[in-house]
Amino acid sequence: MTNEELLQEAKEARLHAYTPYSHFQVGAALLTKEGRIYHGCNIENAAYGPTNCAERTAFFKAVYAGEREFDKIAIVGAPEGEEPVGMCAPCGVCRQVMMEFCHPDTFRIVLSGENGEAAEFTLREMLPYGFGPANLGK
Ligand code: THU
């Protein structure tokens, strides 16, 4: 699956966003090493704090389904009613969740670049010196 195809999956996931407070809609498409895709959207909450980001929705759905081996994740975000063209980088909490399940040098984060082309980063680039299971000897 190309980065462009995975970004398209993330765009479709974004249509499910529940965002009555920020009106900023995010979609994510998480690809497993075996080629399955898990979609996620942001789900907001009146108490704000319990809001779940699109990336974590995708990860938690996948982990619940028994997945443990991940290849890459595409993320798109933009205000409601706008096309997600610019780069929407994952928040720190989502990077930490990726660190739990993904190797920082092989797992890739795909974003739509400012020029409309896909931009790709490793998890290590996005979360240098991250703390993960290896730090606990796991
Ligand atoms: N959001 C995500 O879904 N993913 C991110 O990585 C950044 C932020 C959501 C959370 C909230 O619903 C909205 O974007 C505005 O912060």
Coordinates of N, CA and C and ligand atoms in Angstrom, one line a residue:
M1 N 0.9 -1.2 0.0 CA 0.0 0.0 0.0 C 0.9 1.2 0.0
T2 N 0.7 2.1 -0.9 CA 1.5 3.4 -1.0 C 1.1 4.4 0.1
N3 N 2.0 5.3 0.3 CA 1.7 6.3 1.3 C 0.4 7.1 0.9
E4 N 0.3 7.4 -0.4 CA -0.8 8.2 -1.0 C -2.1 7.4 -0.7
E5 N -2.1 6.1 -0.9 CA -3.3 5.3 -0.7 C -3.7 5.3 0.8
L6 N -2.7 5.2 1.6 CA -3.0 5.2 3.1 C -3.5 6.6 3.5
L7 N -3.0 7.6 2.9 CA -3.5 9.0 3.2 C -5.0 9.1 2.8
Q8 N -5.3 8.5 1.7 CA -6.7 8.5 1.2 C -7.6 7.8 2.2
E9 N -7.1 6.7 2.8 CA -7.9 5.9 3.8 C -8.0 6.8 5.1
A10 N -7.0 7.6 5.4 CA -7.1 8.5 6.6 C -8.1 9.6 6.3
K11 N -8.2 10.1 5.1 CA -9.2 11.1 4.7 C -10.6 10.6 4.9
E12 N -10.8 9.3 4.5 CA -12.1 8.7 4.7 C -12.4 8.5 6.2
A13 N -11.4 8.1 7.0 CA -11.6 8.0 8.4 C -12.0 9.3 9.1
R14 N -11.4 10.4 8.6 CA -11.7 11.7 9.1 C -13.2 12.1 9.1
L15 N -13.9 11.5 8.1 CA -15.3 11.8 8.0 C -16.1 11.3 9.2
H16 N -15.5 10.5 10.0 CA -16.2 9.9 11.2 C -16.0 10.8 12.4
A17 N -15.2 11.8 12.3 CA -14.7 12.6 13.5 C -16.0 13.1 14.3
Y18 N -15.8 13.1 15.6 CA -16.9 13.7 16.5 C -16.2 14.9 17.2
T19 N -16.5 16.1 16.6 CA -15.7 17.3 17.1 C -16.6 18.5 17.3
P20 N -17.6 18.4 18.2 CA -18.5 19.5 18.5 C -17.8 20.7 19.2
Y21 N -16.6 20.5 19.7 CA -15.9 21.6 20.5 C -14.8 22.3 19.7
S22 N -13.9 21.5 19.2 CA -12.8 22.2 18.4 C -13.2 22.4 16.9
H23 N -14.1 21.5 16.4 CA -14.4 21.5 15.0 C -13.1 21.3 14.1
F24 N -12.1 20.6 14.8 CA -10.9 20.2 14.0 C -11.0 18.7 13.9
Q25 N -11.0 18.3 12.6 CA -11.3 16.9 12.4 C -10.0 16.1 11.9
V26 N -9.7 15.0 12.6 CA -8.5 14.3 12.3 C -8.9 12.8 11.9
G27 N -8.2 12.3 10.9 CA -8.4 10.9 10.5 C -7.1 10.2 10.5
A28 N -7.1 8.9 10.8 CA -5.9 8.1 10.8 C -6.2 6.7 10.2
A29 N -5.2 6.2 9.5 CA -5.3 4.9 8.9 C -4.0 4.1 9.3
L30 N -4.1 3.1 10.1 CA -3.0 2.3 10.6 C -2.9 1.0 9.8
L31 N -1.7 0.8 9.2 CA -1.5 -0.4 8.4 C -0.7 -1.4 9.2
T32 N -1.2 -2.6 9.3 CA -0.4 -3.7 10.0 C 0.6 -4.3 9.0
K33 N 1.6 -5.0 9.6 CA 2.6 -5.7 8.7 C 2.0 -6.7 7.8
E34 N 0.8 -7.2 8.2 CA 0.1 -8.2 7.3 C -0.8 -7.6 6.3
G35 N -0.9 -6.2 6.4 CA -1.7 -5.5 5.3 C -3.1 -5.1 5.7
R36 N -3.5 -5.3 7.0 CA -4.8 -4.9 7.4 C -4.8 -3.4 7.8
I37 N -5.9 -2.7 7.6 CA -6.0 -1.3 7.9 C -7.0 -1.1 9.0
Y38 N -6.6 -0.3 10.0 CA -7.5 0.1 11.1 C -7.7 1.6 11.0
H39 N -8.9 2.1 11.0 CA -9.2 3.5 10.8 C -9.5 4.1 12.2
G40 N -9.2 5.4 12.3 CA -9.5 6.1 13.6 C -9.9 7.5 13.3
C41 N -10.7 8.1 14.2 CA -11.0 9.5 14.1 C -10.9 10.1 15.5
N42 N -10.8 11.4 15.6 CA -10.9 12.0 17.0 C -12.3 12.0 17.5
I43 N -12.4 11.8 18.8 CA -13.7 11.7 19.5 C -13.6 12.6 20.7
E44 N -14.3 13.7 20.6 CA -14.2 14.7 21.7 C -15.2 14.5 22.8
N45 N -15.0 15.3 23.8 CA -15.8 15.1 25.1 C -16.1 16.5 25.7
A46 N -17.3 16.6 26.3 CA -17.6 17.9 26.9 C -16.7 18.3 28.0
A47 N -16.1 17.3 28.6 CA -15.1 17.6 29.7 C -13.7 17.8 29.1
Y48 N -13.6 17.8 27.8 CA -12.3 18.1 27.1 C -11.3 17.0 27.3
G49 N -10.8 16.8 28.5 CA -9.7 15.9 28.8 C -9.9 14.5 28.2
P50 N -11.1 13.9 28.3 CA -11.3 12.5 27.8 C -11.3 12.4 26.3
T51 N -11.1 13.5 25.6 CA -11.0 13.4 24.1 C -10.0 12.4 23.7
N52 N -10.3 11.6 22.7 CA -9.4 10.7 22.1 C -9.0 11.1 20.7
C53 N -7.7 11.1 20.5 CA -7.2 11.5 19.2 C -7.4 10.3 18.1
A54 N -7.4 10.7 16.9 CA -7.6 9.8 15.8 C -6.6 8.6 15.8
E55 N -5.4 9.0 16.1 CA -4.3 7.9 16.0 C -4.5 6.9 17.1
R56 N -4.9 7.4 18.3 CA -5.1 6.4 19.4 C -6.4 5.6 19.2
T57 N -7.4 6.2 18.6 CA -8.6 5.4 18.2 C -8.2 4.2 17.3
A58 N -7.4 4.5 16.3 CA -6.9 3.5 15.4 C -6.1 2.4 16.1
F59 N -5.2 2.8 16.9 CA -4.3 1.9 17.7 C -5.2 1.0 18.6
F60 N -6.1 1.6 19.3 CA -6.8 0.9 20.3 C -7.7 -0.1 19.7
K61 N -8.3 0.3 18.5 CA -9.2 -0.7 17.8 C -8.3 -1.9 17.3
A62 N -7.1 -1.6 16.8 CA -6.2 -2.7 16.3 C -5.8 -3.6 17.4
V63 N -5.4 -3.0 18.5 CA -4.8 -3.8 19.7 C -6.0 -4.7 20.2
Y64 N -7.2 -4.1 20.3 CA -8.3 -4.9 20.8 C -8.5 -6.1 19.9
A65 N -8.3 -5.9 18.6 CA -8.5 -6.9 17.6 C -7.4 -8.0 17.6
G66 N -6.4 -7.7 18.4 CA -5.3 -8.7 18.5 C -4.1 -8.4 17.8
E67 N -4.0 -7.2 17.1 CA -2.9 -6.9 16.3 C -1.7 -6.4 17.2
R68 N -0.5 -6.7 16.8 CA 0.7 -6.3 17.5 C 1.8 -5.8 16.6
E69 N 1.7 -6.1 15.3 CA 2.8 -5.8 14.4 C 2.3 -4.7 13.4
F70 N 2.9 -3.5 13.5 CA 2.4 -2.4 12.7 C 3.5 -1.9 11.8
D71 N 3.1 -1.4 10.6 CA 4.0 -1.0 9.5 C 4.1 0.6 9.5
K72 N 2.9 1.2 9.3 CA 2.9 2.7 9.3 C 1.5 3.2 9.5
I73 N 1.5 4.5 9.8 CA 0.2 5.2 10.0 C 0.1 6.5 9.2
A74 N -1.0 6.7 8.6 CA -1.2 8.0 7.9 C -2.2 8.8 8.7
I75 N -1.9 10.1 8.7 CA -2.7 11.0 9.5 C -3.1 12.3 8.7
V76 N -4.3 12.7 8.7 CA -4.7 13.9 8.1 C -5.6 14.7 9.1
G77 N -5.5 16.0 9.0 CA -6.3 16.8 9.9 C -6.6 18.2 9.3
A78 N -7.7 18.8 9.6 CA -8.1 20.1 9.1 C -9.4 20.5 9.8
P79 N -9.6 21.8 9.9 CA -10.9 22.3 10.4 C -12.0 21.7 9.6
E80 N -13.2 21.5 10.3 CA -14.4 21.0 9.7 C -14.7 21.8 8.4
G81 N -15.0 21.2 7.3 CA -15.4 21.9 6.1 C -14.3 22.2 5.2
E82 N -13.0 22.0 5.7 CA -11.8 22.3 4.9 C -11.2 21.0 4.4
E83 N -10.5 21.0 3.3 CA -9.8 19.9 2.8 C -8.5 19.7 3.6
P84 N -8.2 18.5 4.1 CA -6.9 18.3 4.8 C -5.7 18.3 4.0
V85 N -5.2 19.5 3.7 CA -4.0 19.6 2.8 C -2.7 19.7 3.5
G86 N -2.7 20.5 4.6 CA -1.4 20.8 5.3 C -1.0 19.6 6.2
M87 N 0.1 19.7 6.8 CA 0.7 18.7 7.7 C 0.0 18.7 9.0
C88 N -0.5 17.5 9.5 CA -1.1 17.4 10.8 C -0.3 16.4 11.6
A89 N 0.7 16.8 12.4 CA 1.6 15.9 13.1 C 0.9 15.3 14.3
P90 N 1.2 14.1 14.7 CA 0.6 13.5 15.9 C 1.0 14.2 17.2
C91 N 0.1 14.3 18.2 CA 0.5 14.9 19.5 C 1.4 13.9 20.2
G92 N 2.0 14.5 21.3 CA 3.0 13.7 22.1 C 2.4 12.5 22.7
V93 N 1.1 12.5 23.2 CA 0.5 11.3 23.8 C 0.4 10.2 22.7
C94 N 0.0 10.6 21.5 CA -0.1 9.5 20.5 C 1.2 9.0 20.1
R95 N 2.3 9.8 20.1 CA 3.6 9.3 19.8 C 4.0 8.3 20.8
Q96 N 3.7 8.6 22.1 CA 4.0 7.6 23.2 C 3.3 6.3 23.0
V97 N 2.0 6.4 22.6 CA 1.3 5.1 22.4 C 1.9 4.3 21.2
M98 N 2.4 5.0 20.2 CA 3.1 4.3 19.1 C 4.3 3.6 19.6
M99 N 5.0 4.3 20.5 CA 6.3 3.8 21.1 C 6.0 2.5 21.8
E100 N 4.8 2.3 22.3 CA 4.5 1.0 23.1 C 4.5 -0.2 22.1
F101 N 4.0 0.0 20.9 CA 3.7 -1.1 20.0 C 4.6 -1.2 18.8
C102 N 5.4 -0.1 18.6 CA 6.2 0.0 17.3 C 7.7 0.2 17.5
H103 N 8.4 -0.4 16.6 CA 9.9 -0.2 16.6 C 10.2 1.2 16.1
P104 N 10.9 2.1 16.9 CA 11.1 3.5 16.4 C 11.8 3.7 15.1
D105 N 12.6 2.7 14.7 CA 13.3 2.8 13.4 C 12.6 2.3 12.2
T106 N 11.6 1.4 12.4 CA 10.9 0.9 11.3 C 9.5 1.4 11.1
F107 N 8.9 1.8 12.2 CA 7.5 2.3 12.1 C 7.5 3.7 11.5
R108 N 6.7 3.9 10.5 CA 6.7 5.2 9.8 C 5.4 6.0 10.0
I109 N 5.5 7.3 10.1 CA 4.3 8.2 10.2 C 4.2 9.0 8.9
V110 N 3.1 8.8 8.2 CA 2.9 9.4 6.9 C 1.9 10.6 7.1
L111 N 2.4 11.8 6.6 CA 1.6 13.0 6.7 C 1.5 13.6 5.3
S112 N 0.4 14.4 5.1 CA 0.3 15.1 3.8 C 1.1 16.3 3.9
G113 N 2.1 16.5 3.1 CA 3.0 17.6 3.2 C 2.4 18.9 2.6
E114 N 3.1 20.0 2.9 CA 2.5 21.3 2.5 C 2.4 21.4 1.0
N115 N 3.2 20.6 0.2 CA 3.1 20.7 -1.2 C 2.1 19.7 -1.8
G116 N 1.4 19.0 -0.9 CA 0.4 18.0 -1.4 C 1.0 16.6 -1.5
E117 N 2.3 16.5 -1.4 CA 2.9 15.2 -1.5 C 3.0 14.6 -0.1
A118 N 3.1 13.2 -0.1 CA 3.2 12.5 1.2 C 4.6 12.8 1.8
A119 N 4.6 13.1 3.1 CA 5.9 13.2 3.8 C 5.9 12.0 4.8
E120 N 7.1 11.4 5.0 CA 7.2 10.2 5.8 C 8.3 10.4 6.8
F121 N 8.1 10.0 8.1 CA 9.0 10.1 9.2 C 9.0 8.8 9.9
T122 N 10.2 8.5 10.5 CA 10.2 7.3 11.4 C 9.7 7.8 12.8
L123 N 9.3 6.8 13.6 CA 8.8 7.2 14.9 C 10.0 7.8 15.7
R124 N 11.2 7.3 15.4 CA 12.4 7.9 16.2 C 12.6 9.4 15.8
E125 N 12.3 9.7 14.5 CA 12.4 11.1 14.2 C 11.4 12.0 14.9
M126 N 10.2 11.4 15.1 CA 9.1 12.1 15.7 C 9.2 12.1 17.3
L127 N 9.9 11.1 17.8 CA 10.0 10.9 19.2 C 11.4 10.5 19.6
P128 N 12.4 11.4 19.4 CA 13.8 11.0 19.7 C 13.9 10.7 21.2
Y129 N 14.8 9.7 21.5 CA 15.1 9.3 22.9 C 13.8 9.0 23.6
G130 N 12.8 8.3 22.9 CA 11.6 8.0 23.5 C 11.7 6.9 24.6
F131 N 10.8 6.8 25.5 CA 10.7 5.8 26.6 C 9.7 4.7 26.1
G132 N 10.2 3.5 26.1 CA 9.3 2.4 25.7 C 9.5 1.1 26.4
P133 N 8.9 0.1 26.0 CA 9.0 -1.2 26.7 C 10.5 -1.7 26.9
A134 N 11.4 -1.3 26.0 CA 12.8 -1.7 26.1 C 13.4 -1.1 27.3
N135 N 13.0 0.1 27.7 CA 13.5 0.7 28.9 C 13.2 -0.1 30.2
L136 N 12.1 -0.9 30.1 CA 11.8 -1.7 31.3 C 12.2 -3.2 31.1
G137 N 13.1 -3.4 30.0 CA 13.6 -4.7 29.7 C 12.5 -5.6 29.1
K138 N 11.5 -5.0 28.5 CA 10.4 -5.8 27.9 C 10.6 -5.8 26.3
Ligands
THU1 N1 -6.1 15.7 17.5 C1 -6.0 14.4 17.0 O1 -6.9 13.7 16.8 N2 -4.7 14.0 16.8 C2 -3.6 14.7 17.0 O2 -2.5 14.1 17.0 C3 -3.7 16.1 17.3 C4 -5.0 16.5 17.9 C5 -7.5 16.1 17.8 C6 -7.8 16.3 19.3 C7 -8.9 17.3 19.3 O3 -10.1 16.6 19.0 C8 -8.6 18.1 18.0 O4 -7.7 17.4 17.3 C9 -8.0 19.5 18.4 O5 -6.9 19.4 19.2

